[in-house]
Each structure stands twice: as structure tokens, then as C-alpha cells.
């Protein structure tokens, strides 16, 4: 814990008996129920809990960013340097926002303006709060970009958000937050959407900047691995209440509340089903290449290629999980799409010894039921206009036309029951389900066709830790029951370790390292693989080793 928190000084921020209610029509629902916590100068306090626990709502309340028409505060005070922000006039709050207290959001791509350059977005904050001249603003913007680790900042001034990597966008968000040297930084899941190596870099950056500027930080996350390394104190939230609080080391060493123990035990565990040497081969790929042409000039001539996948070979047997890991842009998903023949590629692909590489997309249709995909974002991959019965049964209407309506409905109900959902819920719509339940629906949609090969593209990255563990257990159970071959694409190495028999490490379209999961995780050979492992399992060790963006 920071010295300020132990020497009896007044807290910088003091939240007292805060409640938040949301109103719709005549109904009212309590999202946050009389929570209290303090943050002292120079201290990092983590607010931890699963989705829907009230973490982000509490953070938004500090800056009064909740919509007045939908939210209210039935009770509580939010004291910043002794002044109650809840009762302060709007003009006073505007002086605090972006100046004394700033916020970094989870997804920078949706937080940054896609129509404005990096320089414009950071300069806007400086003009608003400091009224400085354009030349002075540019110098400060360059200094800020350099401070947050943007390489060659002068070249990035004119860049737009879509031209930056995920880590670079998050660094720009941090630069915007630091522009006016705030006393309190609120970081709302700032690393959830990032690869493990970039995550390690961003956390190390935040730690350094906090020390340099003497800032306090409210860090919101559901990832306890980050909290253990990063926070001085922890507040554990569930159902709108803080159920346990204390120094980080004490909470991890001796949790008292059942929910805290549940969170600490929620990481994916166990081993994948044992692979049989006699199992039949399901998928084989030889020298796969996916090159995207770079065209320039009036005649749009090809001047170069982006080598998304460059000469990769693999084999996958029934009952086996092949994990494909690497940072964003390494070619993981492109490889999976190529194997499914959903994008064009060079090289030879065999499915159960039948060649796929010379088939047209139309000729692939008879095999589609045997080769299924589960995508990363279940909410985005499920149609909001279709019931669960229609979503899960859609594939049967295409690939099993001989089934009667009653037989199709029975197959849908069986698929939902198999993934742990009540079949009676099949007439509901996706928005009526939690994230974990929606992912189970997506898995049921794949399983209802009785596939032999399933491509799993980041299927747990959008889920809370405890839900991740449940989905991993479900996938492992389905694989053992149906002898499925999985291609499991992920940057979450803890999940990969719980599921994969073998692992391919990719970087810039090429295989960096390939072997059994035990060998890759326990005895990595290349510097890049070692950096990935360090970033995933020991954030402190990773900080100096990760490959820079």
C-alpha cells in the first residue's frame, strides 16, 4: 500500500454510501447499492468484479457521466479533495473532468473520434482546459506521445485511429488523459482488448506514469492476474455491492468472502483430453500462403504483398486441439479462414484426406456442416432479429432439409441442452441472455450439425474469468464426447494451456515455434515465445522482454 494510505492523510477521493439506480418507464433497478471506498494520493485501488457487478457504473458516477434521464443517485457522496461532486454545479464538474480527474476507457477504437487525427484529438483537450496557442499545443502533443511510448511521434500526428494498432490507440488515449496532469486517473478495463505482450507494456507504462506524476488511480478490471501485480488495494464487487476490501496481498493470500474465493478459483484449469496416436487425421495443410496484394498508382498495379500467412503446414487429428497463438496481426484468424476455405489461399488443404484446395466455394457446400466456426463476439455473431431456435436451427434448414419441423426443433432442443442451456429458452432472443449464455448458443449452433472439425476464434476473450472457465470445461466435454478436432485461436495463453494438445506460435504470418503444449509452455525456445509466456504468466518479467510495437 502507498505511504499516503497509511500515514493518516485525508483521501484524495472518498466515495461514501453511493447508490445508483436506473429508471425505465415506471420501473427502477438498483445497479450500485451503498458502496464506500477511499483513494489516497499516489495509490492504486482496483475495483474488481464480473460483468454487471456495478464497477463501470461506479466509475462513471465519479465524473457524473451517467445520463440524467436514466440514472439517479438515491444516496451517497463522492468527495474529491473534500468537495462533493454529486451536488456540485455543472460548471464545477466540467472544470474537474479532463483536468483534475480523467478516464481511460476499455475500447479506444470506439472512444476516439474516427474523423479526427491524433494531433487534433489531443490538442482539443489542451485548448479546452489551457487555452494555449497552436504551436505550443503541438509541442505538448509531441511530448505527450513521446512520453507514452509512441515511436516517431511526429509521424503519428496526422494519423487517424484506424491507422494505429490496438496498443498505439490505447497509448493515444493515455496521452489524452495525461494532457492536463490529472490528480486521479480512472482506467476502465484499459487492457482487456489487448494482446498479452501489449497488455504488459501498457500496464508498465501506467505504473511508470503514475510514479512520475504522483497520480492516484482507480483501476477497473475483471482480471485478477493484473490486480495482483498492479494494485495497492482491492475492492471486490458483485451485484452492486462491495463485498470485500483490503490490501492486495492480503486479499489474495486470505480471501474472506465466498465471492472473492470464487473469483480467485475461476481461472481455466485442467488438461485437454489425451490424444490417441491411432486417431484418424481430420485436417492437413501443406505450405499454406495467404498474400494480400498492395496496389498503387493510377492503374492499381501490385507493388507488394502483405503476407498474412506465409508457408505454414499443420496436421490435426480427431480428438486433438491445436492452439494457434500470437499477437493481433500475426495471421491466426486468416489461417483458420483459409483452412475453412472461406478465403482464397495457396497450398494444399485436406479434410479427412479429401483435397479442398482445388474445390470452388460452391463445391465446398456439402462439407460445410462438418466444418463449423465459433466466433469471438457472440453478441455480434448472433442475429438480434432471430430467436434462439431460429439461430441454432438455421444450419439444419440448409444442410438437413429432409428433417420435418418437429425433428428440427427436437435437434435444436437437444443441442441447447448439451451446452447447458434450458431448451425452453429457445424462443427468446440474444439480448435476453448473458455473454456466457450467448456463447453457449453460438456453440450449440455449431454442434447441432454434428461437425468433425471446429474452428474456435477467440471464443472466450469477451467473457469474464469464471464464465471463461465454464466455457473451457464445456468445450473439453464436447470434444471428449464427440471426438472433435479443434483449431483454437487465441491470445489468452492460460485458456490455450487448458485446452490445447499442441501449439503453433505465429508472428507476421510465419511459424515462430511449433510443438506439444507442454514443450511450448514449459520449454519455449525462441525469444518471441518466451516473451509471450512471460507476458501471460508473469507481467513484471514481461515488461522488459516484450517485442515493441
Coordinates of N, CA, C and O in Angstrom, one line a residue, residues 52 88 90 101 116 123 182 294 313 353 400 413 471 496 544:
X52 N -21.6 -6.7 -15.0 CA -22.9 -6.4 -14.3 C -22.8 -6.2 -12.8 O -23.8 -6.0 -12.2
X88 N -22.3 19.2 -6.8 CA -21.6 20.4 -7.4 C -22.3 20.8 -8.6 O -22.9 20.0 -9.3
X90 N -22.9 22.1 -12.5 CA -22.4 21.5 -13.7 C -21.1 22.2 -14.2 O -20.2 21.6 -14.7
X101 N -9.5 15.1 -12.8 CA -9.8 13.6 -12.9 C -10.0 13.3 -14.4 O -10.8 14.0 -15.1
X116 N -11.0 12.5 -36.8 CA -10.0 13.4 -36.3 C -8.7 12.8 -36.2 O -8.6 11.6 -35.7
X123 N -4.9 17.9 -29.0 CA -4.9 19.3 -28.9 C -6.2 19.9 -28.4 O -6.2 20.9 -27.7
X182 N -3.6 15.2 -14.5 CA -4.6 14.9 -13.5 C -4.1 14.4 -12.2 O -3.0 13.8 -12.2
X294 N -0.8 -5.4 -52.4 CA -0.7 -3.9 -52.2 C -0.7 -3.2 -53.5 O 0.3 -3.4 -54.3
X313 N 2.4 -25.1 -42.4 CA 1.9 -26.5 -42.5 C 1.5 -27.0 -41.2 O 2.1 -26.7 -40.1
X353 N -8.6 -36.5 -45.6 CA -7.9 -37.0 -46.8 C -8.5 -36.5 -48.2 O -8.0 -36.9 -49.2
X400 N -29.8 -30.1 -43.6 CA -30.6 -31.3 -43.3 C -32.1 -31.0 -43.7 O -33.0 -31.0 -42.8
X413 N -33.4 -28.4 -29.6 CA -33.6 -28.6 -28.1 C -32.4 -29.4 -27.5 O -31.9 -29.1 -26.5
X471 N -16.9 -22.2 -20.0 CA -16.9 -22.5 -21.5 C -15.8 -23.4 -21.8 O -15.9 -24.3 -22.7
X496 N -5.5 -21.4 -23.6 CA -4.9 -22.3 -24.6 C -4.2 -23.5 -23.8 O -4.3 -24.6 -24.2
X544 N 10.2 -5.9 -19.7 CA 11.4 -5.6 -20.4 C 11.7 -6.5 -21.6 O 12.6 -6.2 -22.3

